[in-house]
């Protein structure tokens, strides 16, 4: 299959959403301002439905940003971070790469967040960094993608609350939604249903 691009940024965002649902993570690439704004509906949908996505945005150079130049795709007010601020509301995290020495660490960190938490993240990459070289050896080290452990006290509180609700229920059931699939918990759901023998239902989103 040969990739030929997308008709527009919104279509690209939905394509990235669909790819991530199947593969576990995707990358959406747009240009600064007009391009990234066109994609926000798709990114917001991914955020709402726990879909991991890396939104990579090519932004003006560091010097252009510092000088607050009047450039195409800006709002004309010298604020080059306005669009990133918009994306903060629908992203697990955002990062603006302003130092090539820390770029790899920041990019690895934010990609890991997208994968572990199954939410979109946002990377602003200035054009002056595009042709700069970094150490490729770190590509030989896999990212740490294990789910962080729960806080023991919080976990005990939640489990005890659920147990109390189950004891008080006349006909308890297990209702499975999309997060079981997104966060690779389907096996745990099977084990829970086998142990409890509760009837199991799934929401439409639990299948996609």
Backbone as numpy.savetxt, mean C-alpha at the origin, in Angstrom:
# Nx Ny Nz CAx CAy CAz Cx Cy Cz
3.17 -12.03 -22.89 2.33 -10.84 -22.89 3.22 -9.59 -22.89
2.91 -8.61 -23.72 3.68 -7.38 -23.82 2.90 -6.23 -23.25
3.50 -5.51 -22.31 2.82 -4.35 -21.72 2.91 -3.17 -22.67
1.78 -2.53 -22.93 1.74 -1.42 -23.87 1.29 -0.13 -23.21
1.29 -0.10 -21.88 0.87 1.11 -21.19 -0.63 1.13 -20.96
-1.10 2.18 -20.33 -2.52 2.33 -20.02 -3.06 3.61 -20.63
-4.37 3.62 -20.87 -4.99 4.78 -21.52 -4.86 6.04 -20.67
-4.91 5.87 -19.37 -4.74 7.02 -18.47 -4.31 6.52 -17.10
-4.02 7.46 -16.21 -3.50 7.10 -14.90 -4.53 6.38 -14.04
-5.79 6.74 -14.17 -6.82 6.07 -13.38 -6.92 4.60 -13.76
-6.89 4.32 -15.05 -6.89 2.93 -15.50 -5.66 2.19 -14.98
-4.52 2.88 -14.97 -3.30 2.27 -14.46 -3.44 1.91 -12.99
-4.08 2.79 -12.22 -4.28 2.53 -10.79 -5.16 1.31 -10.57
-6.22 1.19 -11.35 -7.10 0.03 -11.21 -6.41 -1.25 -11.68
-5.57 -1.13 -12.71 -4.81 -2.30 -13.16 -3.83 -2.74 -12.07
-3.19 -1.78 -11.42 -2.28 -2.11 -10.33 -3.02 -2.74 -9.16
-4.22 -2.24 -8.89 -5.06 -2.81 -7.84 -5.35 -4.28 -8.13
-5.78 -4.56 -9.36 -6.11 -5.94 -9.73 -4.90 -6.86 -9.68
-3.76 -6.36 -10.14 -2.53 -7.16 -10.10 -2.15 -7.51 -8.67
-2.27 -6.53 -7.78 -1.90 -6.76 -6.38 -2.81 -7.78 -5.72
-4.09 -7.78 -6.06 -5.01 -8.76 -5.47 -4.59 -10.19 -5.81
-3.96 -10.36 -6.95 -3.54 -11.69 -7.38 -2.12 -12.01 -6.91
-1.22 -11.04 -7.02 0.20 -11.28 -6.76 0.66 -10.83 -5.38
-0.10 -9.98 -4.70 0.28 -9.55 -3.36 0.87 -8.16 -3.25
1.35 -7.60 -4.37 1.90 -6.24 -4.36 2.04 -5.78 -5.80
1.89 -4.46 -6.01 2.03 -3.91 -7.36 2.68 -2.55 -7.28
3.07 -2.03 -8.44 3.67 -0.70 -8.52 2.96 0.12 -9.58
2.57 1.32 -9.19 1.93 2.28 -10.09 2.89 3.45 -10.28
3.17 3.82 -11.52 4.09 4.92 -11.81 3.34 6.04 -12.52
3.40 7.24 -11.95 2.75 8.38 -12.57 3.68 9.58 -12.54
3.31 10.60 -13.28 4.07 11.84 -13.24 3.53 12.74 -12.13
4.26 13.78 -11.85 3.96 14.75 -10.80 2.68 15.53 -11.12
1.89 15.80 -10.10 0.74 16.69 -10.26 -0.41 16.06 -11.02
-0.56 16.45 -12.25 -1.73 16.04 -13.03 -1.84 14.53 -13.15
-0.72 13.84 -13.30 -0.77 12.39 -13.44 -1.17 11.70 -12.15
-0.53 12.07 -11.05 -0.84 11.41 -9.78 -2.25 11.73 -9.30
-2.73 12.95 -9.57 -4.09 13.29 -9.16 -5.12 12.46 -9.92
-4.83 12.17 -11.17 -5.76 11.35 -11.97 -5.89 9.94 -11.43
-4.86 9.48 -10.70 -4.85 8.10 -10.21 -5.47 7.95 -8.82
-5.79 9.05 -8.15 -6.12 8.97 -6.73 -7.38 8.15 -6.42
-8.37 8.14 -7.30 -9.56 7.31 -7.03 -9.18 5.84 -6.92
-8.31 5.39 -7.83 -7.88 4.00 -7.78 -7.03 3.70 -6.56
-6.16 4.64 -6.20 -5.31 4.45 -5.01 -6.17 4.45 -3.75
-7.15 5.35 -3.70 -8.04 5.40 -2.53 -8.82 4.10 -2.38
-9.25 3.53 -3.50 -9.95 2.25 -3.44 -9.05 1.15 -2.90
-7.79 1.17 -3.31 -6.84 0.18 -2.81 -6.63 0.35 -1.31
-6.58 1.58 -0.84 -6.42 1.83 0.59 -7.63 1.31 1.36
-8.82 1.57 0.85 -10.04 1.16 1.54 -10.18 -0.36 1.60
-9.65 -1.05 0.60 -9.84 -2.50 0.52 -8.57 -3.28 0.84
-7.61 -2.64 1.51 -6.39 -3.31 1.97 -5.65 -3.99 0.82
-5.31 -3.20 -0.18 -4.56 -3.70 -1.33 -3.19 -3.03 -1.34
-2.13 -3.82 -1.29 -0.78 -3.27 -1.28 -0.38 -2.70 -2.63
0.11 -1.48 -2.62 0.48 -0.83 -3.88 1.58 0.20 -3.60
2.59 0.24 -4.46 3.64 1.25 -4.38 3.38 2.28 -5.46
3.06 3.51 -5.05 2.80 4.59 -6.01 4.08 5.41 -6.14
4.75 5.27 -7.26 6.02 5.96 -7.53 5.73 7.17 -8.42
6.11 8.34 -7.92 5.82 9.58 -8.64 7.11 10.29 -9.00
7.28 10.58 -10.28 8.43 11.36 -10.72 8.16 12.84 -10.49
8.94 13.47 -9.61 8.69 14.87 -9.24 9.85 15.75 -9.70
9.66 17.06 -9.71 10.74 17.97 -10.13 12.00 17.80 -9.29
13.10 18.26 -9.83 14.39 18.12 -9.17 14.43 18.82 -7.82
15.41 18.45 -7.01 15.58 19.06 -5.70 15.76 20.58 -5.83
16.58 21.00 -6.78 16.84 22.43 -6.93 15.59 23.19 -7.34
14.77 22.61 -8.22 13.53 23.26 -8.63 12.57 23.40 -7.45
12.54 22.36 -6.62 11.67 22.40 -5.45 12.14 23.45 -4.45
13.44 23.50 -4.22 13.98 24.48 -3.26 13.78 25.91 -3.74
13.87 26.13 -5.05 13.72 27.47 -5.61 12.24 27.83 -5.84
11.35 26.85 -5.64 9.90 27.08 -5.79 9.59 27.66 -7.19
10.20 27.04 -8.20 10.03 27.53 -9.56 8.59 27.38 -10.05
8.22 28.24 -10.95 6.89 28.16 -11.56 6.98 27.16 -12.73
6.56 25.92 -12.47 6.70 24.84 -13.46 5.34 24.29 -13.87
5.36 23.65 -15.02 4.18 22.92 -15.51 3.80 21.84 -14.49
2.51 21.60 -14.30 1.96 20.58 -13.40 1.93 21.04 -11.93
2.47 22.21 -11.63 2.37 22.71 -10.26 1.09 23.51 -10.11
0.81 23.94 -8.88 -0.37 24.78 -8.63 -0.05 26.26 -8.80
1.21 26.56 -9.14 1.59 27.93 -9.37 1.86 28.73 -8.12
1.89 28.04 -6.97 2.10 28.75 -5.71 3.43 28.39 -5.05
4.27 27.62 -5.73 5.56 27.26 -5.18 5.55 26.09 -4.22
4.37 25.53 -3.95 4.26 24.40 -3.03 4.35 23.10 -3.83
5.51 22.48 -3.81 5.73 21.26 -4.58 5.33 20.01 -3.80
4.92 20.17 -2.57 4.57 19.02 -1.74 3.06 18.88 -1.54
2.28 19.73 -2.19 0.83 19.72 -2.00 0.21 18.39 -2.39
0.69 17.81 -3.49 0.10 16.56 -3.97 0.46 15.40 -3.06
1.66 15.41 -2.54 2.06 14.39 -1.56 1.18 14.48 -0.32
0.87 15.70 0.11 0.00 15.87 1.28 -1.39 15.29 1.01
-1.88 15.42 -0.21 -3.17 14.82 -0.57 -3.10 13.30 -0.47
-2.01 12.74 -0.96 -1.87 11.28 -0.96 -1.67 10.72 0.44
-1.23 11.54 1.39 -1.05 11.05 2.76 -2.35 10.50 3.34
-3.47 11.07 2.90 -4.76 10.64 3.46 -5.17 9.25 3.00
-4.55 8.76 1.93 -4.93 7.45 1.39 -3.71 6.55 1.22
-2.69 6.77 2.06 -1.47 5.98 1.98 -1.05 5.53 3.38
-0.47 4.34 3.47 0.09 3.89 4.74 1.24 4.78 5.15
2.03 5.21 4.16 3.15 6.10 4.43 3.55 6.77 3.13
4.22 7.92 3.23 4.75 8.60 2.06 6.20 8.97 2.34
6.99 9.06 1.28 8.39 9.44 1.45 8.82 10.28 0.25
9.58 11.33 0.54 10.17 12.18 -0.48 11.68 11.94 -0.46
12.21 11.39 -1.54 13.63 11.06 -1.59 14.43 12.34 -1.85
15.10 12.85 -0.82 15.86 14.09 -0.97 17.36 13.89 -0.77
17.77 12.63 -0.58 19.19 12.34 -0.39 19.47 10.95 -0.94
20.33 10.87 -1.96 20.59 9.58 -2.61 21.23 8.58 -1.65
21.92 9.06 -0.62 22.59 8.17 0.32 21.60 7.38 1.18
20.41 7.91 1.34 19.40 7.23 2.15 18.27 6.66 1.30
18.37 6.81 -0.01 17.28 6.41 -0.90 16.95 4.93 -0.78
17.97 4.08 -0.80 17.72 2.63 -0.77 17.03 2.21 0.53
17.51 2.74 1.64 16.90 2.40 2.93 15.44 2.81 2.97
15.17 4.02 2.51 13.79 4.53 2.55 12.88 3.76 1.60
13.39 3.45 0.42 12.57 2.71 -0.55 12.30 1.29 -0.05
13.31 0.63 0.47 13.10 -0.72 1.03 12.09 -0.69 2.17
12.22 0.32 3.04 11.33 0.43 4.19 9.88 0.61 3.77
9.66 1.48 2.80 8.28 1.79 2.45 7.65 0.68 1.60
8.46 -0.01 0.79 7.94 -1.17 0.06 7.52 -2.27 1.04
8.33 -2.46 2.08 7.99 -3.44 3.11 6.67 -3.10 3.77
6.44 -1.84 4.06 5.19 -1.42 4.68 4.00 -1.73 3.78
4.16 -1.47 2.48 3.07 -1.74 1.54 2.72 -3.23 1.52
3.75 -4.07 1.57 3.52 -5.52 1.51 2.94 -6.06 2.81
3.50 -5.64 3.93 3.08 -6.18 5.22 1.69 -5.71 5.60
1.42 -4.42 5.41 0.15 -3.86 5.87 -0.92 -3.83 4.79
-0.56 -4.20 3.56 -1.50 -4.25 2.44 -2.24 -2.93 2.27
-1.46 -1.90 2.12 -1.98 -0.56 1.87 -1.08 0.13 0.84
-1.61 1.13 0.13 -0.76 1.88 -0.78 0.28 2.70 -0.02
1.44 2.88 -0.63 2.47 3.80 -0.13 2.88 4.70 -1.29
3.52 5.81 -0.96 3.81 6.85 -1.95 5.29 7.20 -1.90
5.96 7.15 -3.05 7.37 7.53 -3.15 7.50 8.67 -4.15
8.03 9.82 -3.70 8.31 10.94 -4.61 9.79 10.88 -4.96
10.10 10.68 -6.23 11.48 10.55 -6.69 11.83 11.72 -7.60
12.67 12.65 -7.14 13.07 13.79 -7.97 13.82 13.36 -9.22
13.66 14.12 -10.28 14.24 13.74 -11.57 15.76 13.72 -11.54
16.39 14.51 -10.67 17.85 14.54 -10.66 18.47 13.27 -10.10
17.64 12.38 -9.51 18.17 11.13 -8.96 18.03 9.96 -9.94
17.32 10.16 -11.02 16.96 9.04 -11.89 18.18 8.30 -12.43
19.22 9.01 -12.82 20.40 8.37 -13.41 21.53 8.15 -12.42
21.31 8.48 -11.16 22.34 8.24 -10.16 22.41 6.76 -9.81
23.61 6.27 -9.51 23.81 4.86 -9.21 23.85 4.61 -7.71
23.32 3.46 -7.30 23.37 3.03 -5.91 23.92 1.61 -5.87
24.27 1.16 -4.69 24.84 -0.18 -4.52 23.79 -1.24 -4.82
24.06 -2.08 -5.82 23.10 -3.11 -6.22 23.18 -4.36 -5.36
24.20 -4.47 -4.52 24.37 -5.69 -3.72 23.22 -5.92 -2.75
22.57 -4.83 -2.32 21.47 -5.00 -1.38 20.28 -5.74 -2.00
20.25 -5.83 -3.33 19.18 -6.60 -3.98 19.30 -8.09 -3.69
20.45 -8.52 -3.23 20.65 -9.93 -2.89 20.10 -10.27 -1.51
19.70 -9.25 -0.75 19.14 -9.48 0.59 17.64 -9.29 0.55
16.86 -10.34 0.78 15.40 -10.20 0.75 14.90 -9.23 1.81
13.80 -8.57 1.50 13.17 -7.68 2.48 12.55 -8.50 3.60
12.48 -7.92 4.77 11.85 -8.59 5.91 10.34 -8.34 5.84
9.60 -9.35 5.39 8.17 -9.16 5.15 7.27 -9.92 6.14
7.86 -10.39 7.23 7.05 -11.09 8.24 6.14 -10.10 8.95
4.94 -10.55 9.27 4.00 -9.70 9.99 4.50 -9.46 11.40
4.55 -8.21 11.85 5.03 -7.94 13.21 4.11 -8.58 14.24
4.65 -9.05 15.36 3.81 -9.70 16.38 2.85 -8.72 17.04
1.71 -9.26 17.48 0.74 -8.44 18.19 1.26 -8.06 19.57
0.78 -6.95 20.08 1.06 -6.61 21.47 0.33 -7.63 22.35
1.05 -8.37 23.20 0.43 -9.46 23.99 -0.77 -9.00 24.82
-0.66 -7.86 25.47 -1.76 -7.37 26.31 -2.99 -7.04 25.46
-2.77 -6.38 24.32 -3.89 -6.04 23.44 -4.51 -7.29 22.85
-3.67 -8.26 22.49 -4.19 -9.52 21.93 -5.05 -10.26 22.95
-4.59 -10.34 24.18 -5.37 -11.01 25.23 -6.70 -10.32 25.45
-6.68 -8.99 25.42 -7.92 -8.23 25.63 -8.93 -8.50 24.53
-8.44 -8.52 23.28 -9.33 -8.77 22.15 -9.87 -10.19 22.17
-9.00 -11.16 22.42 -9.42 -12.57 22.46 -10.46 -12.80 23.56
-10.24 -12.23 24.73 -11.19 -12.40 25.83 -12.53 -11.75 25.51
-12.49 -10.60 24.86 -13.73 -9.93 24.47 -14.51 -10.77 23.47
-13.80 -11.36 22.51 -14.45 -12.21 21.51 -15.03 -13.45 22.17
-14.31 -14.04 23.07 -14.80 -15.24 23.77 -16.07 -14.93 24.54
-16.13 -13.78 25.19 -17.34 -13.40 25.93 -18.53 -13.23 24.99
-18.28 -12.64 23.83 -19.36 -12.45 22.86 -19.86 -13.79 22.33
-18.92 -14.70 22.07 -19.30 -16.02 21.57 -20.13 -16.78 22.61
-19.73 -16.71 23.87 -20.47 -17.39 24.94 -21.88 -16.87 25.07
-22.06 -15.58 24.80 -23.39 -14.98 24.93 -24.25 -15.18 23.68
-23.63 -15.61 22.58 -24.36 -15.76 21.32 -25.16 -17.07 21.30
-26.34 -17.02 20.71 -27.16 -18.22 20.60 -26.75 -19.07 19.39
-26.43 -18.43 18.30 -26.03 -19.15 17.09 -24.82 -18.45 16.46
-23.63 -18.61 17.03 -22.45 -17.93 16.50 -22.07 -18.46 15.12
-21.59 -17.57 14.29 -21.09 -17.92 12.96 -19.75 -17.25 12.74
-19.05 -17.67 11.70 -17.81 -17.02 11.27 -18.09 -16.35 9.94
-17.90 -15.02 9.89 -18.10 -14.25 8.66 -16.73 -13.80 8.17
-16.32 -14.28 7.01 -14.99 -14.02 6.47 -15.06 -12.88 5.46
-14.20 -11.86 5.64 -14.18 -10.77 4.68 -12.84 -10.74 3.95
-12.62 -9.66 3.20 -11.45 -9.59 2.31 -10.13 -9.61 3.06
-10.11 -9.15 4.30 -8.82 -9.05 5.01 -8.21 -10.43 5.27
-9.04 -11.45 5.36 -8.50 -12.80 5.55 -7.65 -13.20 4.35
-8.09 -12.81 3.17 -7.35 -13.11 1.95 -6.14 -12.19 1.80
-6.34 -10.89 2.04 -5.27 -9.91 1.87 -4.07 -10.22 2.78
-4.36 -10.62 4.02 -3.31 -10.79 5.00 -2.91 -12.26 5.21
-3.21 -13.07 4.19 -2.77 -14.48 4.18 -3.22 -15.24 5.43
-4.48 -15.03 5.81 -5.02 -15.67 7.01 -6.03 -16.76 6.71
-6.11 -17.18 5.46 -7.15 -18.16 5.11 -6.94 -19.50 5.83
-5.68 -19.90 6.00 -5.42 -21.15 6.71 -5.88 -21.06 8.16
-5.65 -19.92 8.79 -6.10 -19.72 10.17 -7.61 -19.77 10.26
-8.29 -19.24 9.24 -9.75 -19.29 9.21 -10.23 -20.74 9.11
-9.58 -21.54 8.26 -9.94 -22.96 8.14 -9.75 -23.67 9.47
-8.65 -23.40 10.14 -8.39 -24.05 11.43 -9.43 -23.64 12.47
-9.79 -22.37 12.48 -10.79 -21.89 13.42 -12.15 -22.54 13.17
-12.52 -22.64 11.90 -13.81 -23.25 11.57 -13.84 -24.74 11.93
-12.72 -25.44 11.73 -12.65 -26.86 12.07 -12.73 -27.08 13.59
-12.08 -26.21 14.34 -12.07 -26.36 15.79 -13.44 -26.04 16.39
-14.03 -24.92 15.94 -15.30 -24.47 16.54 -16.52 -25.16 15.94
-16.39 -25.58 14.67 -17.53 -26.15 13.93 -18.66 -25.14 13.75
-18.31 -23.85 13.81 -19.30 -22.80 13.55 -19.58 -22.74 12.05
-20.82 -22.42 11.66 -21.08 -22.19 10.22 -20.22 -21.03 9.72
-19.77 -21.15 8.47 -18.88 -20.14 7.88 -19.54 -19.50 6.67
-19.52 -18.19 6.63 -20.02 -17.42 5.49 -18.92 -16.48 5.03
-18.98 -16.07 3.78 -18.00 -15.11 3.26 -18.73 -13.98 2.56
-18.19 -12.78 2.69 -18.73 -11.63 1.99 -18.28 -11.67 0.53
-18.94 -10.94 -0.37 -18.50 -10.91 -1.76 -17.03 -10.49 -1.89
-16.62 -9.52 -1.07 -15.22 -9.08 -1.13 -14.26 -10.12 -0.61
-14.75 -11.08 0.15 -13.89 -12.13 0.66 -13.39 -13.06 -0.42
-13.97 -12.93 -1.63 -13.56 -13.79 -2.73 -12.65 -13.10 -3.73
-12.27 -11.84 -3.43 -11.44 -11.12 -4.42 -10.45 -10.21 -3.72
